[in-house]
């Protein structure tokens, strides 16, 4: 009715199918999340209970933290495969310094995550190595390093402060979920409201034009990998605290896939230039709840995997770049 | 002079620039050089390395990764990537063992057909739907693992190849599998360097738009490349199933990364447009020899040490590759 001329023009220029896809890309993930919650509640009334919600929040928080960092990296047209290995590195170093208290162990873990991100960022920005390969070599090397530091066996963790951080709740919501929400708001504000956020999106959209326009392209690239590394390291500490053990050989495995999936399903295009923070939150929640529902109803793991694969494909298909045909 | 380049290269101006020529030479011949060096040093320092049993085990144990790397060479040369090959290899092994219940031919053809179809589907999604290869094949990795788990009732059922089956002869011993791989690699090398298809593959990686404008069948070739990669993963799976005598569900995890690493170390540029089958041979061998050497000291350090060294090694090689290819572009 009261559509502006610009909108009308845009609409008339788009075929029907593309308009649908555009809508799907814009709001699809929220609709899907809502639908999933409704269906799950319909099948099992206790799905919406406080207890179940808390369990799901514990599960999703570390993955979402990692996904937020991944969203920034993907926004610059990069990808970070090293996040799972950084989680393992956290798990390896935290027990070493817990004797001095969490106050020392946590900063050291975060610092190492930053160093790993710095290496990845330097390889991408200065040596112009493809992000996939740069972070792939870190993924192999850093996990090896973590296992090297840790030795063969998983270590039980008994530090009260860390167990509280990983297991306690405030106002009925897990501490780690508060922390993750804080991180999500911070990342959202950075993307929306800061110069750095604008630069980041510009770099992802067109690195060459950004460089010519005088943006600090390399600094932006290094910074996103550092942020991704720090968030992954924090996720690692939370995972150790929640599980009450440090197991670098197994913790954080496949986390890079989980995070990339959350970002992609949330509508952030892999080609960079656009970041959807709220979409990433919804994407992470959607994948977590989907897995939970399928597991709860005794669907075999294999079908869960196939379902996830199909959803990833569909999400990417819906959010791909539509060039002129 | 750079006109002595190993093979005709599309769209590279012939500039007689010494820096460029040297950088190009190292980039193309780096892997064999390092391989020879490592082998010489290893033979000099280790008494167990140069033995026949050790060398033959290196060859026979890496057959499967070799085939995956061969397919990966073509995919990466077009500027794509195929993360699904490790899963397809495992799926192929299970399908082969399942097919062997019925007959030898089914054991051979079932994995190849299914993996080829899987590859084709991925190729269509990449080429026709314009989706990112990384994500499509990532979904392929998950999906193929899922299918494999579904086929084996979540890994609880193990299909055994019947003890009297001729299928067991496919990859037994050392010479049969090595010979199969050698023949496939020779064919692959010819395909990449001597055929219209190979030239198109290289052209797509060099500049996809330009290749399209020149009237090359870009989409069709891209589909064919993923089809080829899937087929080779299926052959590797069939050989794996034959060698192990059963469908093992847990194998192949991370093989795609080894294959990618081998291809990159062999001098194929990840940005596409420059691939070398011979380089991939050296890449796989180099990784295998280094792993073998590290394993000899494994009693002291353990597998974590292997991973650390491998990761560092890959990082160094990729950095060198990037710097060298840039030197060539500047030249």
XYZ file of C-alpha atoms in Angstrom:
656
model
C 0.000 0.000 0.000
C 2.378 2.661 1.203
C 5.421 1.230 -0.469
C 8.058 3.700 -1.511
C 8.973 4.071 -5.152
C 12.385 2.582 -4.492
C 10.831 -0.531 -3.069
C 8.438 -0.879 -5.935
C 11.258 -0.503 -8.376
C 13.309 -3.070 -6.555
C 10.378 -5.453 -6.450
C 9.483 -5.106 -10.081
C 13.097 -5.746 -10.998
C 13.154 -9.018 -9.130
C 11.571 -12.216 -10.353
C 9.056 -13.774 -7.983
C 11.370 -16.605 -6.971
C 14.199 -14.253 -6.067
C 11.885 -12.156 -3.941
C 10.866 -15.225 -2.010
C 14.499 -16.188 -1.584
C 15.277 -12.679 -0.380
C 12.547 -12.920 2.259
C 13.749 -16.374 3.212
C 17.261 -15.077 3.614
C 16.083 -12.150 5.704
C 13.711 -13.901 8.109
C 13.948 -17.602 7.328
C 16.090 -18.576 10.274
C 13.821 -16.890 12.830
C 10.765 -18.535 11.301
C 12.537 -21.882 11.288
C 13.607 -21.491 14.928
C 10.070 -20.586 15.979
C 8.604 -23.483 14.016
C 11.102 -25.900 15.515
C 10.268 -24.772 19.065
C 6.522 -25.048 18.359
C 6.805 -28.516 16.818
C 9.114 -29.745 19.581
C 6.780 -28.423 22.275
C 3.828 -29.995 20.510
C 5.546 -33.377 20.517
C 6.765 -33.084 24.080
C 5.355 -30.562 26.523
C 8.465 -30.519 28.709
C 10.556 -29.105 25.862
C 9.848 -25.540 26.982
C 10.473 -26.281 30.657
C 13.057 -24.217 32.528
C 15.172 -27.294 33.146
C 15.422 -28.202 29.479
C 16.033 -24.580 28.462
C 18.942 -24.435 30.908
C 20.442 -27.649 29.558
C 20.232 -26.327 26.000
C 21.813 -22.998 26.990
C 24.743 -24.816 28.587
C 25.197 -26.773 25.386
C 24.886 -23.899 22.966
C 26.893 -21.180 24.738
C 30.442 -22.279 23.832
C 29.414 -23.012 20.240
C 27.756 -19.618 19.958
C 30.830 -17.834 21.326
C 32.933 -19.490 18.655
C 30.311 -18.750 16.000
C 30.367 -15.031 16.851
C 34.089 -14.886 16.164
C 33.573 -16.978 13.047
C 30.910 -14.540 11.828
C 33.401 -11.668 11.974
C 36.005 -13.721 10.093
C 33.494 -14.841 7.453
C 32.397 -11.200 7.149
C 35.870 -10.372 5.848
C 35.551 -13.235 3.335
C 37.790 -15.454 5.457
C 37.222 -18.668 7.348
C 38.760 -19.961 10.572
C 39.227 -23.719 10.817
C 41.526 -23.455 13.837
C 38.861 -22.719 16.466
C 38.460 -26.341 17.564
C 42.197 -26.643 18.016
C 42.297 -23.409 20.047
C 39.650 -24.892 22.352
C 41.934 -27.887 22.800
C 44.857 -25.554 23.523
C 42.782 -23.862 26.245
C 41.976 -27.253 27.706
C 45.686 -28.099 27.710
C 46.976 -24.939 29.415
C 44.182 -24.233 31.903
C 45.073 -27.157 34.227
C 48.721 -26.035 34.225
C 47.934 -22.665 35.782
C 44.840 -23.443 37.834
C 47.108 -23.842 40.846
C 47.517 -20.052 40.748
C 43.765 -19.649 40.402
C 41.395 -18.927 37.540
C 42.542 -15.297 37.629
C 45.800 -16.358 36.014
C 44.708 -19.420 34.019
C 41.934 -17.614 32.137
C 44.050 -14.677 30.860
C 46.817 -17.054 29.794
C 44.348 -19.186 27.824
C 42.873 -16.089 26.179
C 46.350 -14.787 25.389
C 47.298 -18.037 23.660
C 44.058 -17.894 21.673
C 45.013 -14.376 20.622
C 48.496 -15.524 19.593
C 47.048 -18.325 17.474
C 44.675 -15.828 15.872
C 47.574 -13.446 15.316
C 49.495 -16.140 13.425
C 46.443 -16.960 11.293
C 45.747 -13.279 10.658
C 49.362 -12.545 9.743
C 49.418 -15.451 7.293
C 46.221 -14.217 5.662
C 46.921 -10.483 5.706
C 50.659 -10.261 5.096
C 51.580 -13.477 3.305
C 48.193 -13.591 1.497
C 47.796 -17.276 2.174
C 44.250 -18.443 1.595
C 42.332 -18.427 4.897
C 41.337 -22.081 4.481
C 44.926 -23.235 4.231
C 46.374 -20.886 6.819
C 43.863 -21.971 9.452
C 43.985 -25.603 8.310
C 47.690 -25.793 9.082
C 46.990 -24.185 12.469
C 44.146 -26.620 13.072
C 46.524 -29.556 12.679
C 49.504 -27.930 14.376
C 47.754 -26.327 17.344
C 45.814 -29.455 18.246
C 49.049 -31.422 18.077
C 50.654 -28.832 20.327
C 47.753 -29.047 22.783
C 48.070 -32.827 23.000
C 51.815 -32.463 23.318
C 51.413 -30.103 26.302
C 48.755 -32.254 27.912
C 50.192 -35.728 27.452
C 47.954 -38.712 26.870
C 45.158 -38.580 29.379
C 42.252 -36.290 30.202
C 42.728 -34.409 33.459
C 39.964 -33.909 36.038
C 39.460 -30.277 37.074
C 38.532 -29.413 40.666
C 39.080 -25.638 40.828
C 35.945 -24.203 42.459
C 35.963 -20.908 40.571
C 36.208 -22.621 37.199
C 33.519 -25.170 38.043
C 31.253 -22.296 39.137
C 31.906 -20.442 35.897
C 31.117 -23.545 33.846
C 28.221 -24.894 35.870
C 26.461 -22.209 37.893
C 23.457 -20.108 37.016
C 22.419 -16.555 37.863
C 18.669 -15.794 37.943
C 18.099 -19.274 36.558
C 20.248 -18.627 33.487
C 23.704 -20.225 33.204
C 26.605 -17.853 33.847
C 28.136 -18.860 30.539
C 24.933 -17.924 28.734
C 25.100 -14.442 30.309
C 28.678 -14.189 29.177
C 27.762 -15.330 25.661
C 24.852 -12.889 25.477
C 27.234 -10.120 26.508
C 29.645 -11.173 23.771
C 26.818 -11.249 21.216
C 25.702 -7.728 22.158
C 29.304 -6.513 22.023
C 29.904 -8.056 18.598
C 26.582 -6.674 17.366
C 27.500 -3.176 18.545
C 30.960 -3.435 17.004
C 29.526 -4.423 13.635
C 26.717 -1.871 13.676
C 28.129 1.098 15.504
C 31.892 1.313 15.157
C 34.293 2.393 12.466
C 36.008 -0.962 12.767
C 32.720 -2.715 12.023
C 32.160 -0.654 8.888
C 35.728 -1.283 7.762
C 35.304 -4.995 8.365
C 32.205 -5.214 6.180
C 33.867 -3.113 3.494
C 36.925 -5.364 3.459
C 34.720 -8.413 3.064
C 32.736 -6.793 0.303
C 35.725 -5.690 -1.759
C 39.234 -5.908 -0.302
C 40.890 -4.219 -3.245
C 38.565 -1.226 -3.271
C 38.941 -0.966 0.496
C 42.707 -0.876 0.194
C 42.520 1.772 -2.518
C 40.140 3.797 -0.386
C 42.781 3.843 2.318
C 41.205 1.445 4.800
C 43.648 -0.459 7.041
C 42.768 -3.753 5.358
C 45.557 -5.807 6.893
C 44.919 -4.548 10.397
C 41.226 -5.401 10.056
C 42.036 -8.900 8.799
C 44.485 -9.607 11.626
C 42.056 -8.233 14.219
C 39.159 -10.510 13.231
C 41.315 -13.634 13.500
C 42.589 -12.477 16.898
C 39.008 -11.912 18.116
C 38.025 -15.338 16.784
C 40.983 -16.926 18.607
C 40.169 -15.193 21.911
C 36.482 -16.185 21.767
C 37.439 -19.782 20.937
C 39.868 -19.833 23.868
C 37.129 -18.522 26.181
C 34.768 -21.213 24.853
C 37.480 -23.759 25.645
C 37.739 -22.597 29.261
C 33.939 -22.784 29.625
C 33.848 -26.284 28.137
C 36.525 -27.438 30.591
C 34.627 -25.852 33.482
C 31.313 -27.373 32.455
C 32.685 -30.853 31.885
C 34.942 -30.677 34.971
C 37.751 -32.198 32.914
C 40.370 -31.067 30.438
C 40.612 -33.368 27.435
C 42.528 -31.734 24.568
C 42.323 -34.848 22.412
C 38.525 -34.709 22.217
C 37.285 -31.276 23.292
C 36.482 -28.866 20.485
C 36.474 -31.548 17.792
C 34.219 -30.500 14.888
C 33.624 -27.139 16.580
C 34.711 -25.347 13.414
C 31.963 -27.110 11.474
C 29.365 -26.321 14.129
C 30.345 -22.657 14.153
C 30.465 -22.274 10.367
C 27.070 -23.960 10.145
C 25.548 -21.581 12.693
C 26.897 -18.557 10.824
C 25.816 -19.788 7.394
C 22.378 -20.939 8.518
C 21.999 -17.530 10.164
C 22.168 -15.905 6.744
C 25.708 -14.524 6.672
C 27.014 -15.071 3.122
C 30.372 -16.833 2.791
C 31.406 -14.288 0.216
C 31.799 -11.656 2.946
C 30.535 -8.102 3.078
C 27.581 -8.780 5.317
C 27.390 -9.977 8.907
C 24.233 -11.008 10.673
C 24.923 -11.260 14.388
C 21.365 -11.937 15.512
C 21.029 -14.432 12.680
C 24.132 -16.210 13.968
C 22.587 -16.427 17.455
C 19.391 -17.844 15.940
C 21.401 -20.185 13.720
C 23.386 -21.601 16.635
C 20.201 -22.055 18.701
C 18.430 -23.691 15.765
C 21.173 -26.258 15.132
C 21.487 -27.022 18.861
C 17.754 -27.464 19.388
C 17.407 -29.527 16.217
C 20.100 -31.921 17.397
C 18.481 -32.026 20.833
C 15.017 -32.784 19.440
C 16.258 -35.492 17.073
C 18.323 -37.107 19.830
C 15.450 -36.913 22.288
C 13.163 -38.750 19.903
C 15.774 -41.445 19.361
C 16.565 -40.545 15.786
C 19.903 -42.233 14.992
C 22.954 -40.001 14.797
C 23.392 -40.797 11.104
C 20.033 -39.308 10.154
C 20.758 -36.275 12.317
C 23.976 -35.777 10.361
C 22.258 -36.159 6.998
C 19.574 -33.687 8.104
C 22.211 -31.170 9.158
C 24.018 -31.555 5.838
C 20.789 -30.903 3.948
C 20.027 -27.839 6.077
C 23.506 -26.390 5.465
C 23.066 -26.875 1.724
C 19.635 -25.304 1.750
C 20.800 -22.315 3.808
C 23.721 -21.634 1.493
C 21.491 -22.017 -1.543
C 19.106 -19.447 -0.089
C 21.837 -16.987 0.833
C 24.098 -17.286 -2.184
C 25.077 -14.296 -4.250
C 22.579 -13.792 -7.001
C 24.435 -12.322 -9.933
C 22.820 -11.093 -13.095
C 21.639 -13.959 -15.197
C 64.755 -18.691 -20.088
C 61.200 -19.252 -19.003
C 60.306 -20.838 -22.300
C 61.748 -24.005 -20.777
C 58.712 -24.244 -18.540
C 57.718 -27.828 -17.922
C 54.476 -27.596 -19.814
C 52.497 -25.160 -21.913
C 50.651 -22.778 -19.628
C 47.578 -20.883 -20.616
C 47.611 -17.111 -20.521
C 51.095 -16.607 -19.116
C 53.080 -14.085 -21.092
C 56.545 -15.268 -22.014
C 58.815 -12.865 -20.167
C 62.448 -13.793 -19.951
C 62.807 -12.702 -16.377
C 65.342 -14.557 -14.332
C 63.673 -14.086 -10.946
C 60.408 -15.329 -12.334
C 62.062 -18.299 -13.973
C 63.857 -19.318 -10.786
C 60.764 -18.866 -8.629
C 58.730 -20.866 -11.123
C 61.308 -23.601 -11.189
C 61.397 -23.900 -7.399
C 57.636 -23.814 -7.175
C 57.299 -26.618 -9.702
C 60.357 -28.622 -8.702
C 60.370 -27.811 -4.961
C 58.537 -30.910 -3.807
C 60.794 -33.422 -5.631
C 63.884 -31.554 -4.451
C 62.806 -31.586 -0.815
C 61.704 -35.202 -1.184
C 65.133 -36.292 -2.410
C 66.811 -34.293 0.356
C 64.606 -35.785 3.069
C 65.170 -39.305 1.722
C 68.938 -38.844 1.609
C 69.063 -37.453 5.138
C 66.709 -40.160 6.394
C 68.758 -42.940 4.786
C 71.917 -41.514 6.293
C 70.575 -41.105 9.816
C 68.224 -44.055 10.181
C 69.108 -47.678 9.698
C 65.497 -48.806 9.396
C 64.362 -46.224 6.836
C 66.081 -47.421 3.657
C 65.026 -51.053 4.093
C 62.841 -52.600 1.408
C 60.113 -53.571 3.856
C 59.851 -50.018 5.137
C 59.712 -48.440 1.686
C 57.175 -50.909 0.373
C 54.962 -50.336 3.407
C 55.128 -46.579 2.804
C 53.997 -47.136 -0.790
C 51.229 -49.619 -0.073
C 49.810 -47.817 2.964
C 49.452 -44.521 1.155
C 47.696 -45.806 -1.963
C 44.326 -44.579 -0.792
C 45.381 -41.060 0.098
C 47.182 -40.954 -3.231
C 43.985 -41.498 -5.178
C 42.133 -38.919 -3.109
C 44.949 -36.449 -3.768
C 44.779 -37.162 -7.516
C 41.108 -36.176 -7.648
C 41.811 -33.235 -5.353
C 44.485 -32.000 -7.788
C 41.879 -31.542 -10.503
C 39.352 -29.927 -8.155
C 41.883 -27.490 -6.695
C 43.205 -26.623 -10.150
C 39.742 -25.312 -11.022
C 39.892 -23.192 -7.877
C 37.494 -25.425 -5.936
C 37.977 -27.750 -2.985
C 36.522 -31.160 -2.107
C 36.216 -31.914 1.597
C 34.012 -34.966 1.081
C 36.669 -37.408 -0.150
C 37.602 -38.827 3.272
C 33.974 -39.677 3.994
C 33.445 -41.044 0.480
C 36.485 -43.265 0.872
C 35.013 -44.769 4.041
C 31.571 -45.044 2.438
C 33.125 -46.773 -0.586
C 34.845 -49.302 1.668
C 31.573 -50.220 3.371
C 29.712 -50.411 0.053
C 32.439 -52.651 -1.357
C 32.207 -55.044 1.576
C 28.401 -54.991 1.305
C 28.584 -55.665 -2.439
C 31.055 -58.491 -1.942
C 28.276 -60.465 -0.238
C 26.717 -60.734 -3.692
C 29.665 -60.859 -6.035
C 33.049 -59.489 -6.999
C 31.788 -57.185 -9.710
C 29.206 -55.610 -7.456
C 31.888 -55.099 -4.803
C 33.909 -53.174 -7.336
C 31.155 -51.240 -9.084
C 28.846 -50.333 -6.202
C 31.267 -48.020 -4.352
C 32.486 -46.417 -7.583
C 28.947 -45.799 -8.832
C 27.653 -44.359 -5.559
C 30.709 -42.140 -4.979
C 30.621 -40.944 -8.603
C 26.950 -40.031 -8.208
C 27.733 -38.245 -4.947
C 30.514 -36.288 -6.644
C 28.242 -35.397 -9.544
C 25.606 -34.064 -7.177
C 28.208 -31.890 -5.472
C 29.476 -30.716 -8.842
C 25.963 -29.726 -9.893
C 25.433 -27.749 -6.694
C 28.750 -25.944 -7.212
C 28.524 -25.341 -10.957
C 24.795 -24.974 -11.561
C 23.548 -23.491 -8.299
C 26.631 -21.353 -7.790
C 27.216 -22.497 -4.216
C 30.568 -22.312 -2.458
C 32.527 -25.571 -2.980
C 33.775 -25.431 0.588
C 30.271 -25.574 2.033
C 28.812 -27.989 -0.524
C 31.549 -30.537 0.083
C 31.441 -29.902 3.826
C 27.788 -30.891 3.711
C 28.919 -33.808 1.529
C 31.401 -34.842 4.217
C 28.663 -34.856 6.870
C 26.080 -36.475 4.614
C 28.345 -39.289 3.401
C 29.366 -40.071 7.002
C 25.704 -40.100 7.938
C 24.822 -42.439 5.076
C 27.678 -44.704 6.063
C 26.439 -44.842 9.671
C 22.896 -45.520 8.463
C 24.100 -48.380 6.239
C 25.886 -50.036 9.137
C 23.184 -49.454 11.778
C 25.216 -46.729 13.497
C 28.450 -48.641 13.065
C 27.198 -51.736 14.865
C 27.079 -53.941 11.755
C 30.344 -54.856 10.077
C 30.152 -56.336 6.598
C 32.906 -58.859 5.981
C 34.177 -59.700 2.530
C 33.631 -63.478 2.119
C 36.933 -65.283 2.627
C 36.802 -67.025 -0.781
C 35.966 -63.846 -2.699
C 38.143 -62.870 -5.652
C 37.590 -59.296 -4.534
C 40.233 -59.752 -1.827
C 42.848 -60.014 -4.549
C 42.217 -56.460 -5.774
C 44.460 -54.744 -3.268
C 46.353 -57.526 -1.590
C 50.108 -57.455 -1.334
C 52.092 -54.469 -2.449
C 52.372 -54.582 -6.201
C 48.715 -54.769 -7.172
C 47.574 -51.581 -5.388
C 50.745 -49.661 -6.283
C 50.341 -50.664 -9.927
C 46.677 -49.590 -9.991
C 47.580 -46.227 -8.474
C 50.514 -45.766 -10.862
C 48.325 -46.424 -13.909
C 45.623 -44.041 -12.657
C 48.212 -41.355 -11.992
C 49.715 -41.753 -15.465
C 46.231 -41.385 -16.936
C 45.577 -38.389 -14.693
C 48.785 -36.686 -15.793
C 47.898 -37.200 -19.443
C 44.371 -35.963 -18.805
C 45.583 -32.756 -17.181
C 48.376 -31.883 -19.588
C 47.422 -33.400 -22.930
C 43.685 -33.090 -23.306
C 41.147 -30.389 -23.987
C 39.509 -31.240 -20.653
C 42.769 -30.622 -18.779
C 43.338 -27.338 -20.538
C 39.811 -26.250 -19.637
C 40.371 -27.235 -15.994
C 43.496 -25.064 -15.870
C 41.789 -22.205 -17.689
C 38.855 -22.194 -15.259
C 41.222 -21.911 -12.317
C 43.157 -19.151 -14.042
C 40.156 -16.996 -14.766
C 36.694 -18.484 -14.759
C 34.994 -15.534 -16.420
C 37.560 -15.384 -19.191
C 37.254 -19.122 -19.739
C 33.489 -18.729 -20.077
C 33.826 -15.830 -22.469
C 36.228 -17.861 -24.606
C 33.415 -20.347 -25.017
C 34.901 -23.114 -22.865
C 32.338 -25.418 -21.228
C 32.938 -24.056 -17.706
C 29.938 -25.503 -15.911
C 30.193 -28.920 -17.498
C 33.895 -29.164 -16.727
C 33.339 -28.165 -13.097
C 30.728 -30.889 -12.678
C 33.129 -33.385 -14.294
C 35.928 -32.438 -11.918
C 33.832 -33.242 -8.830
C 32.607 -36.386 -10.576
C 36.230 -37.419 -11.117
C 37.138 -36.706 -7.498
C 34.169 -38.739 -6.252
C 34.966 -41.624 -8.607
C 38.579 -41.788 -7.456
C 37.419 -41.731 -3.826
C 35.130 -44.644 -4.722
C 38.034 -46.584 -6.280
C 40.128 -45.858 -3.204
C 37.214 -47.074 -1.065
C 36.916 -50.288 -3.057
C 40.645 -50.908 -2.682
C 40.453 -50.117 1.018
C 37.555 -52.515 1.496
C 39.487 -55.208 -0.354
C 42.654 -54.637 1.625
C 40.945 -54.592 5.028
C 38.541 -57.376 4.085
C 35.642 -55.579 5.760
C 33.754 -52.311 5.805
C 35.375 -50.237 8.534
C 33.273 -47.203 9.387
C 35.853 -45.184 11.262
C 38.509 -44.880 8.553
C 39.136 -41.885 6.347
C 38.563 -39.200 8.973
C 40.835 -36.290 8.130
C 42.037 -37.889 4.872
C 40.696 -34.936 2.928
C 43.070 -32.691 4.843
C 46.021 -34.954 4.090
C 45.043 -34.970 0.427
C 44.755 -31.177 0.327
C 48.098 -30.823 2.093
C 49.736 -33.217 -0.389
C 48.349 -31.309 -3.354
C 49.479 -27.964 -1.950
C 52.942 -29.250 -1.090
C 53.161 -30.638 -4.619
C 52.978 -27.145 -6.048
C 49.337 -26.909 -7.081
C 48.126 -23.422 -6.265
C 45.052 -23.287 -4.063
C 43.857 -20.263 -5.967
C 43.584 -22.515 -9.001
C 45.001 -22.258 -12.468
C 48.166 -24.206 -11.902
C 48.079 -27.890 -11.069
C 50.585 -30.658 -11.370
C 49.893 -34.375 -11.036
C 53.607 -35.152 -10.707
C 53.833 -32.618 -7.891
C 50.991 -34.361 -6.088
C 52.879 -37.674 -6.286
C 55.844 -35.993 -4.583
C 53.542 -34.264 -2.084
C 51.980 -37.522 -0.918
C 55.380 -39.229 -0.769
C 56.902 -36.354 1.160
C 54.133 -36.394 3.772
C 54.344 -40.185 3.965
C 58.123 -40.203 4.392
C 58.016 -37.486 7.040
C 55.250 -39.332 8.890
C 57.226 -42.537 8.617
C 60.305 -40.842 10.039
C 58.377 -39.274 12.869
C 56.730 -42.616 13.607
C 60.157 -44.139 14.051
C 60.694 -41.733 16.904
C 57.066 -42.062 18.019
C 58.033 -44.171 20.996
C 59.705 -41.045 22.332
C 57.223 -38.369 21.294
C 53.826 -39.805 20.384
C 51.359 -38.899 17.642
C 50.766 -35.386 18.962
C 54.305 -34.606 17.927
C 53.518 -35.846 14.409
C 50.562 -33.495 14.153
C 52.528 -30.521 15.415
C 55.347 -31.100 12.948
C 52.901 -31.736 10.104
C 50.980 -28.545 10.795
C 54.142 -26.480 11.014
C 55.504 -28.103 7.863
C 52.314 -27.386 5.937
C 52.327 -23.772 7.099
C 55.927 -23.282 5.964
C 55.312 -24.881 2.566
C 52.178 -22.840 1.941
C 53.982 -19.634 2.884
C 56.802 -20.476 0.495
C 54.346 -21.366 -2.256
C 52.550 -18.081 -1.848
C 55.737 -16.029 -1.825
C 57.099 -17.860 -4.869
C 53.936 -17.523 -6.889
C 53.895 -13.832 -6.067
C 57.506 -13.505 -7.196
C 56.427 -15.064 -10.475
C 53.573 -12.656 -10.881
C 55.828 -9.701 -10.169
C 58.394 -10.935 -12.642
